[in-house]
Amino acid sequence: MLVVLTRWLTCALLLFVSACGGGGGGGSGAPSVAGLKFAPPQLVATTPVGTSAVVSVTATMDTSVITGALYVGVVDPGGMFTDVFDINPISNTVATVSFHTNTTTMVPGVHNGTLMVYLCKDYYCNSQYNGSPVSLPYSITVTASPTAVTLNPSSISLSTDIGVPVQAVLSGQVGFEAGAAPQFAVQDSAGIFNPTVSATLNSGSSYQFTITMGAVNVPGTYSGMVRLSVCTAVCNGLNEVSGSPVQIPYTVVVSAPVTPALTLNPSSISLTTSAGAPVQTVLSGLVGSQAGAAPQFAAQDSAGLFNPTVNATLISGSNYQFTITMGGANTPSTPGTYSGTVNLSVCATVCNGFNGVSGSPVKIPYTLTITAPVLLQPVLTASGLPEWETYQGNAAHTGFLPVTLNAGVFSARWSRDFGVPLSPATVANGKVFVSTPVYFGAATLYALSETNGSQVWAHNFGSVPALNPPATYGGRVFVATSGHADTFMWSFNADDGTQLFKAPFNAQWEHYLAPTLLDGDACFDGGYYGGMYCMYASSGATKWSVSLGQYDQWTPALDHTYAFAYTGGTFSAINRSNGTVAFSVADPAFNWNGYSINAAPVIASNNSVLVVNGTGKANHVIRYSISGRSESWRVGGNFLNDPVVAAGKFYLSNQSVNQLEARDEPTGTLQWAWQPPLGETVSSNNLILVNNLVFVGTSDATYAVDLTTHQTVWRVARSGTLALSSNRVLYIVSTAGRIDAYNLF
């Protein structure tokens, strides 16, 4: 039978071996046959740290070896088990032996070792049976304690004033041991604060914890641990789950109250504006004495979304009125409600970020709602004809007006000589707009009456590196100044010249054609190293910009999907929604003639675009397929101007043969040509196309050529850039600065 002797620890084993000497009746020279066998042959268990596992085996005694009383002793060199093991007899020769893992020595991990089981003939084990001791290997896996809750962030860092509680918000994933309705409690290990916790279930086992640290009345920096208990029921110290409490390190800085540098009324800002449009709020404020006699102010958006500015007006004593402007060109373009804080710095001298007085900056919470941008729309005309709004009349640059004219009734209307060079004209709402294309000089934008050429208004820009041609759209005028820091897109009320915005964009010393406008967007050549900008025409806020080749004197053509550009060997289609390049096509035959293109893409029929790839020397007119994203054909020559296009045909001047050419738009094939009288040459001035006529300039005159007979039906001895208003008035602007107006009705 099996008799429990005792459990010997390591030190007991040493005494035992010493006492037994090597003798003890083991049967020297006898066969080494184990008198006790175990099933399974190894102790295997998995248990969490801190929990004792019971591991059992079946021991079978071999009576051929064990011939008398049996005393069993167990030695555990690894200290993995307790001193107590149980033997439960099943029969005279079989018993279940149970061992208990030691909770005090277990750490997470896999623990392998061997128990030595001694088979003794007497209580003191002076004599052992043959085969003793018997080895019983074990493998015990100790797992880490389950996490009661995993927090993010895992620590608390707060600041507050004396006497003011302060809160921290943490997200947490609660372990499954807490059950379906866990409860929570907090305690400050340092006993400084009196924290409370509020838990909100987000989803599943995800919670949001709001920990409120109680008020402290002594300034200082306090550190300690918040113990967050997780319980299956109301936390009372008895029903916490494994892994609870969770220790949350905290640092709380408690400051003495500071005399406000500024007391504002109202103390917060709530505004609404459209994308890109600046908006102002006015607050009154009492400035603290620490700011001195001449305080200075600066504003900053803590969220980095807006670029606020502040203007302070002294009312009396220390009372000021503050006008804070939010938004403008840097306003986010996505509609929505934005929140943050305006930090209003108060300084004794000019604010430089380091010299705010005590109590500065003053924090002004703001809520700013951005609505969808107001999209300008074209102004309807009395005649129903479109206005001549930009380069080549419209956003597609076709140079075409759908009107039939009788050359027999054409007559002079008025003329005016400015005596200085003028830009090409744009016309809208009974007004003609021209600018002075200066080079580092006094620059002026003029609005003239269509009736008699008298000045309606003018805007003097002072001395600027360059002033470029204007465009008009939606009752406004748009014009760019350029030259590094003097580069802006300006907008004015077309009726009275009131400045509406002045929006900066990047450039070096480029010169531009008029901006192109469609669907409320104003798009134009720009960028420090070349490219294109699109702004909201209502506000001047940048919608997007994209990098392209560094060339100037071009403007994009717009349809409702793309903005098209040709920049020195590359035709590009830009997505108007976001400014990404939809596709581009290389021009392997581009004949470089400097960094000025002096041309613009022309949107033709059948989903195609016509491009003259540079002017001033041998070049090509190229047709690109938008749907095919490829070149369809090209025709060589020395083309002086952009084509005008309608009804499947296009027209342009070819200097190499001194003629106006009419070509088939789908194929580029020459249909017919017109040549000026002997002694005159076709010019680079733009063309205008109507239903029955094409207007073309030469070195000496402007002609109207009949599209059916191909003959001259009208000539005037004036030459220059052309514009045709919705009132059917033709304008010829000479390079010397003279404007001649002609009635075409």
XYZ file of C-alpha atoms in Angstrom:
745
model
C 0.000 0.000 0.000
C 0.964 3.653 -0.431
C 1.818 5.571 2.706
C 2.484 9.342 2.710
C 5.801 9.971 4.311
C 6.411 13.691 3.944
C 7.437 16.290 1.409
C 11.118 17.121 1.625
C 12.289 20.548 0.385
C 15.706 21.025 -1.188
C 17.440 21.413 2.148
C 15.661 18.314 3.468
C 16.864 16.429 0.431
C 20.457 17.295 1.231
C 20.018 16.059 4.788
C 18.395 12.970 3.485
C 21.190 12.145 1.091
C 23.751 12.836 3.772
C 21.951 10.609 6.201
C 21.580 7.827 3.743
C 25.140 7.969 2.686
C 24.781 6.011 -0.552
C 23.461 3.085 1.377
C 20.081 2.680 2.849
C 19.098 -0.681 1.450
C 18.584 0.239 -2.103
C 19.790 -3.132 -3.180
C 23.253 -2.463 -4.583
C 23.844 -4.317 -7.805
C 20.165 -5.279 -8.153
C 18.323 -4.436 -11.391
C 17.101 -0.796 -11.383
C 13.362 -1.328 -11.850
C 10.993 1.462 -10.746
C 8.646 0.313 -8.051
C 6.141 3.082 -8.836
C 4.873 4.160 -12.262
C 2.847 7.297 -13.142
C 0.169 7.945 -15.766
C 0.419 10.297 -17.431
C 4.190 10.281 -17.132
C 4.336 14.104 -16.764
C 2.489 16.712 -14.733
C 1.034 19.348 -17.124
C -1.126 22.346 -16.166
C -1.947 25.953 -17.086
C -2.947 28.428 -14.422
C -3.191 32.225 -14.065
C -0.637 33.920 -11.900
C -1.783 33.977 -8.275
C -4.053 30.931 -8.664
C -3.045 27.472 -7.355
C -3.650 24.604 -9.781
C -4.246 20.997 -8.716
C -2.383 18.536 -10.943
C -3.082 14.801 -10.570
C -1.510 11.573 -11.802
C -2.323 7.907 -11.271
C 0.406 5.996 -9.413
C 0.642 2.207 -9.838
C 2.846 0.145 -7.480
C 4.877 -2.773 -8.809
C 4.558 -5.473 -6.067
C 7.469 -7.384 -7.486
C 9.620 -4.449 -6.368
C 7.625 -3.129 -3.453
C 7.529 -6.164 -1.211
C 6.718 -4.513 2.056
C 5.498 -1.256 3.557
C 6.021 1.812 1.335
C 6.766 5.296 2.564
C 6.698 8.013 -0.150
C 8.666 11.214 -0.002
C 8.715 13.949 -2.683
C 11.478 16.477 -3.287
C 10.709 19.562 -5.475
C 14.010 21.281 -6.365
C 12.206 24.043 -8.291
C 9.820 24.985 -5.499
C 6.903 24.806 -7.946
C 4.549 22.962 -5.600
C 3.378 23.331 -2.004
C 4.459 21.014 0.841
C 1.131 19.209 0.715
C 0.240 16.497 -1.782
C -2.716 14.139 -1.604
C -2.837 10.380 -2.111
C -6.256 8.882 -2.681
C -6.121 5.049 -2.918
C -8.115 3.391 -5.679
C -6.991 -0.129 -4.838
C -4.194 -1.821 -2.900
C -1.735 -1.004 -5.691
C -3.231 2.079 -7.423
C -3.808 5.606 -6.115
C -4.421 9.136 -7.390
C -1.696 11.556 -6.363
C -2.582 15.309 -6.465
C -0.060 18.170 -6.297
C -0.806 21.871 -5.637
C 1.142 24.628 -7.444
C 2.767 27.233 -5.246
C 1.181 30.706 -5.769
C 3.999 32.536 -3.977
C 6.745 31.471 -6.351
C 4.898 31.570 -9.700
C 5.622 34.206 -12.297
C 4.141 34.263 -15.805
C 5.874 31.876 -18.187
C 6.478 28.140 -18.758
C 8.099 26.319 -15.832
C 9.699 22.926 -16.512
C 11.292 20.668 -13.913
C 11.265 17.274 -12.223
C 9.893 15.996 -8.923
C 11.941 13.279 -7.273
C 9.702 10.610 -5.667
C 11.485 8.504 -3.033
C 10.234 4.989 -2.302
C 11.280 4.184 1.266
C 11.087 1.023 3.356
C 10.896 2.893 6.653
C 9.606 6.178 7.968
C 13.055 7.720 8.120
C 13.938 6.370 4.712
C 17.024 4.681 5.993
C 16.427 2.095 3.322
C 14.918 2.518 -0.174
C 13.389 0.166 -2.671
C 15.147 -0.650 -5.895
C 14.776 2.123 -8.560
C 14.212 4.881 -5.989
C 13.965 7.811 -6.469
C 11.486 7.849 -9.387
C 11.475 10.981 -11.613
C 8.163 12.749 -12.305
C 8.709 15.620 -14.808
C 6.360 18.593 -14.917
C 5.535 21.520 -17.243
C 3.458 24.279 -15.659
C 2.363 27.306 -17.737
C 1.585 30.390 -15.665
C -0.394 33.048 -17.521
C -0.422 36.739 -16.707
C -3.350 38.175 -14.820
C -6.182 39.309 -17.080
C -6.310 43.088 -17.555
C -9.317 44.576 -15.845
C -9.275 47.610 -18.173
C -6.854 48.929 -20.797
C -6.786 52.737 -20.847
C -5.784 55.320 -23.443
C -4.058 57.471 -22.454
C -2.579 55.453 -19.629
C -1.664 58.474 -17.513
C -3.180 61.808 -16.535
C -1.544 65.212 -16.919
C -3.691 68.230 -16.012
C -3.497 71.891 -15.086
C -5.958 73.906 -13.060
C -6.250 76.825 -10.705
C -6.570 76.512 -6.939
C -10.090 75.672 -5.852
C -11.081 74.476 -9.340
C -11.742 70.785 -10.083
C -10.359 69.472 -13.347
C -11.335 66.537 -15.521
C -9.500 63.985 -17.641
C -11.210 61.891 -20.314
C -9.813 58.442 -21.133
C -11.067 55.666 -23.368
C -10.942 52.119 -22.017
C -11.467 48.510 -23.041
C -12.898 46.518 -20.115
C -11.923 42.848 -19.706
C -14.540 40.120 -20.013
C -14.226 39.169 -16.317
C -16.154 42.304 -15.383
C -19.318 40.908 -16.906
C -22.096 42.682 -18.762
C -22.611 45.551 -16.306
C -19.283 46.435 -14.679
C -19.057 49.055 -11.959
C -16.153 51.421 -11.343
C -14.625 53.377 -8.470
C -11.509 55.555 -8.087
C -9.190 56.446 -5.240
C -6.156 58.733 -4.997
C -3.199 56.771 -3.622
C -1.608 60.001 -2.375
C -4.793 61.136 -0.635
C -4.485 64.645 -2.145
C -7.468 64.747 -4.445
C -10.882 63.226 -4.011
C -11.422 61.796 -7.491
C -14.697 60.582 -8.933
C -15.303 58.616 -12.098
C -18.132 58.554 -14.596
C -18.186 55.777 -17.192
C -20.122 55.933 -20.476
C -20.520 52.816 -22.584
C -19.530 53.444 -26.192
C -20.053 49.978 -27.661
C -19.323 46.392 -26.680
C -16.806 46.617 -23.861
C -15.490 50.053 -24.881
C -16.078 52.843 -22.358
C -15.292 56.521 -21.993
C -14.111 57.408 -18.498
C -14.360 60.954 -17.154
C -12.205 61.256 -14.043
C -12.736 64.420 -12.014
C -9.880 65.427 -9.754
C -11.168 67.420 -6.808
C -10.198 70.969 -5.974
C -6.924 71.733 -4.172
C -6.328 75.040 -2.430
C -2.526 75.098 -2.378
C -0.534 75.796 -5.570
C 1.994 73.205 -6.655
C 2.687 70.195 -8.817
C 1.103 67.024 -7.475
C 1.879 63.459 -8.521
C 0.441 60.135 -7.521
C -1.693 57.229 -8.659
C -5.403 57.056 -9.317
C -6.562 53.519 -8.548
C -9.397 52.595 -10.896
C -11.312 49.609 -9.525
C -13.325 47.397 -11.868
C -16.048 45.332 -10.202
C -18.776 42.925 -11.210
C -21.213 44.779 -8.914
C -21.036 47.904 -6.782
C -17.402 48.317 -5.791
C -17.142 47.678 -2.050
C -13.684 46.195 -1.838
C -14.945 42.599 -2.083
C -15.999 42.040 -5.689
C -13.176 43.422 -7.810
C -12.230 41.417 -10.885
C -8.781 39.995 -11.476
C -6.305 42.704 -12.483
C -8.175 45.395 -10.552
C -7.414 48.072 -9.491
C -5.629 49.620 -12.502
C -2.975 52.156 -11.527
C -3.128 55.477 -13.441
C -0.167 57.799 -12.812
C -1.178 61.453 -12.584
C 0.475 64.852 -12.539
C -1.702 67.846 -11.734
C -0.309 71.374 -11.763
C -2.343 73.684 -9.528
C -1.707 77.389 -10.092
C -2.575 80.453 -8.106
C -5.157 82.700 -9.802
C -3.703 85.304 -12.165
C -5.154 88.757 -12.614
C -6.640 88.719 -16.145
C -4.643 90.657 -18.698
C -7.925 91.360 -20.440
C -11.594 90.920 -19.573
C -13.764 90.580 -22.697
C -17.454 90.962 -23.385
C -18.680 88.751 -24.920
C -16.136 86.150 -23.829
C -16.661 83.797 -26.787
C -17.101 84.017 -30.556
C -19.839 82.436 -32.662
C -19.827 83.288 -36.376
C -21.016 82.043 -39.755
C -19.383 82.681 -43.119
C -19.004 81.068 -46.525
C -15.843 79.275 -47.625
C -13.069 81.772 -48.136
C -15.057 84.784 -46.956
C -13.619 86.664 -43.957
C -15.961 87.485 -41.077
C -15.567 89.866 -38.175
C -16.698 90.078 -34.581
C -16.480 93.047 -32.241
C -15.760 92.655 -28.512
C -15.273 95.212 -25.769
C -12.451 94.691 -23.304
C -10.943 96.034 -20.116
C -7.143 95.746 -20.178
C -5.302 94.927 -16.933
C -2.845 97.374 -15.414
C 0.082 95.000 -16.028
C -0.114 95.830 -19.768
C 1.073 99.393 -19.196
C -0.003 102.615 -20.887
C 0.324 101.511 -24.521
C -0.518 97.800 -24.757
C -0.144 95.843 -27.982
C -2.249 92.891 -29.113
C -1.938 89.814 -31.342
C -4.284 86.925 -32.129
C -3.619 83.286 -32.951
C -5.884 80.314 -33.643
C -4.965 77.410 -31.352
C -6.489 74.940 -33.828
C -4.446 76.305 -36.728
C -7.526 76.445 -38.968
C -7.883 80.176 -39.379
C -5.540 83.125 -39.474
C -7.201 85.652 -37.149
C -6.167 89.274 -36.972
C -7.060 91.815 -34.306
C -7.505 95.565 -34.439
C -7.794 97.394 -31.102
C -9.299 100.848 -30.701
C -8.897 102.716 -27.398
C -12.271 103.941 -26.140
C -11.248 105.482 -22.819
C -8.916 104.678 -19.934
C -8.265 100.932 -20.179
C -11.395 100.209 -22.240
C -10.818 99.003 -25.783
C -12.903 97.804 -28.691
C -11.450 94.733 -30.417
C -12.321 93.808 -33.994
C -11.251 90.228 -34.652
C -11.286 89.062 -38.270
C -11.571 85.318 -38.836
C -11.134 83.505 -42.121
C -10.262 85.053 -45.438
C -8.024 83.331 -47.946
C -6.985 80.648 -45.444
C -10.497 79.647 -44.408
C -11.136 75.890 -44.768
C -13.068 75.235 -47.977
C -15.057 72.289 -46.586
C -18.438 73.351 -45.163
C -18.934 72.456 -41.524
C -18.720 73.771 -37.975
C -15.230 74.384 -36.614
C -14.326 75.010 -32.977
C -11.172 76.171 -31.283
C -9.689 78.971 -29.258
C -8.404 82.385 -30.282
C -5.407 83.173 -28.097
C -5.406 86.955 -27.725
C -1.982 88.063 -26.511
C -1.604 91.255 -24.495
C 1.894 92.757 -24.520
C 3.542 95.825 -23.074
C 5.437 96.247 -26.380
C 5.043 94.726 -29.840
C 3.924 91.116 -29.391
C 6.606 88.706 -30.585
C 5.386 85.509 -28.950
C 7.591 85.850 -25.872
C 6.573 89.062 -24.131
C 2.957 88.593 -23.133
C 2.164 90.159 -19.777
C 0.957 88.135 -16.794
C -2.412 86.571 -17.580
C -1.756 86.587 -21.333
C -2.871 85.135 -23.663
C -6.581 85.393 -23.004
C -8.385 82.381 -24.423
C -11.533 83.111 -26.456
C -13.498 79.993 -27.425
C -14.906 80.200 -30.955
C -17.403 78.330 -33.078
C -17.219 79.179 -36.764
C -19.688 77.676 -39.206
C -18.511 77.503 -42.819
C -21.312 77.328 -45.357
C -20.945 76.258 -48.969
C -19.262 78.991 -51.033
C -21.479 81.465 -52.829
C -20.945 80.765 -56.514
C -21.090 83.819 -58.736
C -23.243 83.441 -61.815
C -23.025 85.290 -65.141
C -25.219 88.382 -65.380
C -27.936 88.045 -68.003
C -27.710 90.578 -70.818
C -30.516 92.542 -72.450
C -29.684 91.156 -75.887
C -29.384 87.553 -74.706
C -25.864 87.413 -76.157
C -22.951 86.469 -73.906
C -20.584 89.125 -72.629
C -16.947 89.318 -73.724
C -15.739 88.378 -70.247
C -12.153 87.220 -70.593
C -9.423 86.222 -73.010
C -11.154 85.304 -76.289
C -14.525 86.112 -74.828
C -15.459 83.068 -72.756
C -14.147 80.265 -70.566
C -13.669 77.999 -73.620
C -11.757 80.807 -75.459
C -13.678 80.100 -78.680
C -13.881 83.796 -79.659
C -17.385 83.113 -80.954
C -20.656 85.025 -80.452
C -23.864 83.484 -81.845
C -25.077 86.538 -83.745
C -25.555 87.348 -87.440
C -24.307 90.825 -88.426
C -24.960 93.084 -91.407
C -21.685 94.721 -92.401
C -23.578 97.345 -94.356
C -24.717 99.107 -91.169
C -21.429 99.143 -89.244
C -20.530 102.626 -87.974
C -18.110 104.393 -85.671
C -19.365 104.857 -82.105
C -16.573 106.624 -80.193
C -12.817 106.617 -79.704
C -10.539 107.509 -76.845
C -6.765 107.801 -76.720
C -5.097 107.118 -73.367
C -1.584 107.750 -74.658
C -0.218 104.707 -72.765
C -0.345 101.006 -73.688
C -3.572 99.221 -72.767
C -4.520 95.607 -72.222
C -7.123 93.793 -74.331
C -10.639 94.837 -73.322
C -13.345 92.871 -71.577
C -16.946 94.075 -71.584
C -19.981 93.550 -69.350
C -23.068 95.406 -68.170
C -22.500 98.361 -70.480
C -18.906 98.902 -69.328
C -15.523 98.352 -70.952
C -12.612 97.297 -68.720
C -8.941 97.812 -69.620
C -5.722 97.980 -67.615
C -2.306 99.535 -68.153
C 0.211 96.669 -68.594
C 3.072 98.462 -66.881
C 6.522 97.156 -66.117
C 7.500 98.601 -62.735
C 5.292 101.644 -63.058
C 2.028 103.314 -62.087
C -0.783 100.895 -62.854
C -4.482 101.625 -63.315
C -7.633 99.620 -64.018
C -10.276 101.611 -65.953
C -14.030 101.108 -66.305
C -15.463 103.035 -69.269
C -19.008 103.640 -70.413
C -20.019 101.719 -73.525
C -22.171 104.692 -74.475
C -19.427 107.257 -74.991
C -16.142 105.971 -73.549
C -16.230 108.210 -70.505
C -14.627 107.010 -67.311
C -17.063 105.406 -64.859
C -14.403 104.574 -62.273
C -10.728 103.718 -61.993
C -8.499 102.005 -59.473
C -4.912 103.158 -59.054
C -2.599 100.360 -57.845
C 0.384 102.640 -57.444
C 3.737 101.418 -58.726
C 3.785 97.642 -59.224
C 6.028 95.278 -61.209
C 3.147 94.272 -63.505
C -0.596 94.728 -63.975
C -2.265 92.139 -66.168
C -5.433 92.114 -68.348
C -8.815 92.082 -66.555
C -11.722 89.670 -66.739
C -15.334 90.257 -65.709
C -17.896 87.818 -64.313
C -20.992 87.955 -62.137
C -20.970 91.734 -61.770
C -17.302 91.816 -60.720
C -13.946 92.584 -62.288
C -10.881 90.420 -61.679
C -7.295 91.464 -62.369
C -3.888 90.285 -61.181
C -0.837 92.239 -60.157
C 2.353 90.188 -60.274
C 5.952 90.273 -59.132
C 6.920 88.329 -55.993
C 5.419 90.128 -52.948
C 3.172 92.266 -55.192
C 1.326 89.218 -56.575
C -2.415 89.346 -55.857
C -5.710 88.562 -57.509
C -7.944 91.602 -57.062
C -11.713 91.772 -57.314
C -13.845 94.909 -57.718
C -17.527 95.682 -58.007
C -18.059 96.215 -61.718
C -20.562 99.034 -61.183
C -18.627 101.329 -58.843
C -15.095 99.916 -58.431
C -15.437 99.002 -54.744
C -12.615 96.623 -53.837
C -14.054 93.261 -52.802
C -10.915 91.255 -52.103
C -7.173 91.161 -52.609
C -6.020 87.534 -52.514
C -2.309 86.638 -52.554
C -0.832 83.846 -54.654
C 2.720 82.764 -55.432
C 4.714 84.053 -58.406
C 8.058 85.434 -59.422
C 8.187 87.961 -62.310
C 5.538 86.381 -64.547
C 3.005 88.212 -66.704
C -0.431 86.737 -67.279
C -3.385 86.692 -69.628
C -6.790 87.451 -68.124
C -8.103 84.891 -65.601
C -10.766 82.433 -66.769
C -14.067 82.198 -64.873
C -16.801 79.550 -64.865
C -19.207 78.059 -62.313
C -18.057 80.475 -59.621
C -14.346 79.647 -60.017
C -11.566 81.973 -61.130
C -8.643 79.997 -62.585
C -5.355 81.394 -63.827
C -1.642 80.891 -64.399
C 0.323 81.148 -61.124
C 2.856 79.518 -58.835
C 6.389 80.305 -57.769
C 7.739 77.650 -60.126
C 4.800 77.614 -62.507
C 1.343 76.141 -62.258
C -2.319 76.998 -61.976
C -4.570 78.387 -59.252
C -8.327 78.176 -58.875
C -9.994 80.535 -56.407
C -13.583 80.992 -55.309
C -14.612 84.055 -57.292
C -16.899 85.177 -54.477
C -14.171 85.438 -51.842
C -10.687 84.955 -53.291
C -10.115 81.854 -51.167
C -7.857 79.365 -52.901
C -9.829 76.315 -53.967
C -6.679 74.510 -55.108
C -3.370 74.997 -56.881
C -1.289 72.634 -58.985
C 2.308 72.680 -60.220
C 2.886 72.789 -64.000
C 5.754 73.906 -66.232
C 7.153 77.352 -65.457
C 5.755 79.386 -68.364
C 3.687 82.569 -68.389
C 1.377 84.494 -70.731
C -1.267 81.785 -70.859
C -4.607 81.126 -69.204
C -6.567 77.886 -68.784
C -9.699 76.914 -70.688
C -12.535 75.596 -68.512
C -15.419 73.240 -69.041
C -17.549 71.860 -66.214
C -15.115 69.018 -65.513
C -11.581 70.090 -66.439
C -9.244 73.051 -66.521
C -7.010 72.698 -69.609
C -3.486 74.093 -69.869
C -0.646 73.995 -72.376
C 2.735 74.747 -70.823
C 5.805 74.299 -72.979
C 5.505 70.819 -74.410
C 2.743 69.399 -72.195
C -1.031 69.501 -72.557
C -2.710 68.940 -69.185
C -6.261 68.324 -68.018
C -6.805 69.236 -64.350
C -9.787 68.041 -62.335
C -11.690 71.190 -61.433
C -13.110 69.588 -58.297
C -9.770 69.100 -56.511
C -6.868 70.272 -58.691
C -5.416 66.836 -59.417
C -3.987 66.117 -62.866
C -6.511 63.906 -64.684
C -4.143 63.290 -67.606
C -1.400 64.941 -69.632
C -0.073 64.491 -73.159
C 3.512 65.302 -74.154
C 4.203 67.390 -77.259
C 7.436 66.045 -78.767
C 7.583 68.782 -81.452
C 7.357 71.802 -79.141
C 9.570 74.538 -80.621
C 10.879 76.430 -77.593
C 10.874 80.215 -78.008
C 11.237 81.441 -74.438
C 9.123 81.036 -71.340
C 6.049 82.917 -72.599
C 3.408 80.816 -74.356
C 1.218 83.741 -75.566
C -1.676 81.374 -76.178
C -4.450 79.457 -74.482
C -6.259 76.154 -75.107
C -9.542 76.420 -77.031
C -12.351 73.965 -76.252
C -13.811 72.818 -79.588
C -16.586 70.399 -80.532
C -16.731 66.620 -80.168
C -14.959 66.545 -76.812
C -11.737 68.056 -78.121
C -9.325 70.934 -77.440
C -7.299 72.967 -79.948
C -3.878 74.302 -78.972
C -1.333 76.498 -80.756
C 1.912 75.304 -79.190
C 3.616 78.666 -78.768
C 3.946 81.708 -81.014
C 6.738 83.746 -82.548
C 8.250 81.024 -84.794
C 7.364 77.794 -86.560
C 4.692 75.969 -84.577
C 1.651 73.711 -84.827
C -2.033 73.799 -84.199
C -2.868 70.537 -82.394
C -6.177 68.849 -81.708
C -6.360 66.783 -78.494
C -9.080 64.247 -77.784
C -10.384 64.570 -74.222
C -12.068 61.170 -74.205
C -9.073 59.498 -75.867
C -6.577 61.483 -73.768
C -4.320 61.731 -76.791
C -3.372 63.866 -79.773
C -5.752 63.542 -82.736
C -3.822 65.496 -85.358
C -1.487 68.461 -85.874
C -0.866 70.953 -88.667
C 2.365 72.905 -89.057
C 2.792 76.592 -89.877
C 3.609 79.861 -88.170
C 0.298 80.528 -86.523
C 0.038 83.937 -84.869
C -3.062 83.644 -82.722
C -5.413 81.200 -81.063
C -8.098 79.694 -83.285
C -11.705 80.828 -83.150
C -14.090 77.933 -83.554
C -17.763 77.203 -84.282
C -19.896 74.897 -86.439
C -17.125 72.373 -87.038
C -14.600 74.879 -88.430
C -11.825 76.950 -86.927
C -9.986 80.039 -88.174
C -6.512 81.414 -87.439
C -3.789 83.546 -89.016
C -0.783 81.811 -90.593
C 2.205 84.134 -91.008
C 4.172 81.643 -93.099
C 1.725 82.159 -96.036
C 0.304 85.535 -94.856
C -3.291 84.407 -94.762
C -6.336 83.777 -92.646
C -7.101 80.060 -92.824
C -10.415 78.253 -92.421
C -9.887 74.623 -91.456
C -12.048 71.597 -90.776
C -12.112 71.081 -87.004
C -12.358 67.238 -87.002
C -9.434 66.777 -89.434
C -7.448 70.033 -89.607
C -7.823 70.108 -93.396
C -7.617 73.571 -95.032
C -11.069 74.623 -96.378
C -10.336 78.073 -97.711
C -8.080 81.072 -97.101
C -8.222 84.843 -97.197
C -5.219 87.079 -97.824
C -4.933 90.766 -96.947
C -4.305 93.399 -99.629
C -0.816 93.813 -100.979
C 1.474 95.522 -98.489
C -0.388 94.313 -95.412
C 0.430 91.287 -93.285
C -1.775 89.298 -90.966
C -1.145 90.205 -87.340
C -1.009 88.370 -84.034
C -4.093 90.216 -82.780
C -6.952 87.959 -81.818
C -9.822 87.004 -84.112
C -13.576 87.187 -83.479
C -16.103 84.808 -85.034
C -19.875 85.312 -85.449
C -22.421 83.290 -87.373
C -21.560 84.815 -90.762
C -18.321 86.746 -90.348
C -14.804 86.460 -89.013
C -12.979 89.591 -87.862
C -9.236 89.552 -88.534
C -6.499 92.126 -88.030
C -3.562 93.035 -90.215
C -0.637 95.356 -89.762
C -2.792 98.291 -90.925
C -6.473 97.492 -90.480
C -9.249 95.289 -89.171
C -11.403 93.322 -91.605
C -14.701 91.481 -91.582
C -14.569 88.481 -93.930
C -17.752 86.735 -95.075
C -17.760 83.011 -94.216
C -19.719 82.109 -97.351
C -18.089 84.252 -100.044
C -14.688 84.421 -98.310
C -14.541 88.087 -99.317
C -13.941 91.283 -97.371
C -17.229 92.957 -96.432
C -15.880 95.628 -94.091
C -12.563 97.321 -93.370
C -11.494 99.970 -90.881
C -8.039 101.450 -90.738
C -7.514 100.543 -87.102
C -5.600 97.543 -85.801
C -5.379 96.049 -82.312
C -6.882 93.470 -79.985
C -10.608 92.880 -80.462
C -13.617 92.534 -78.155
C -17.312 92.288 -79.004
C -19.942 93.163 -76.396
C -23.404 91.692 -75.952
C -24.665 95.079 -77.229
C -22.955 94.312 -80.574
C -20.272 96.958 -80.140
C -16.816 96.076 -81.489
C -13.766 97.399 -79.636
C -10.306 97.716 -81.161
C -7.566 98.458 -78.614
C -4.242 99.507 -80.130
C -0.884 98.839 -78.498
C -0.392 102.614 -78.310
C -3.401 103.011 -76.039
C -6.264 104.041 -78.314
C -9.714 102.467 -78.067
C -12.083 102.643 -81.049
C -15.681 101.516 -80.668
C -17.914 100.534 -83.619
C -21.626 99.837 -83.766
C -22.295 96.558 -85.542
C -26.057 97.090 -85.671
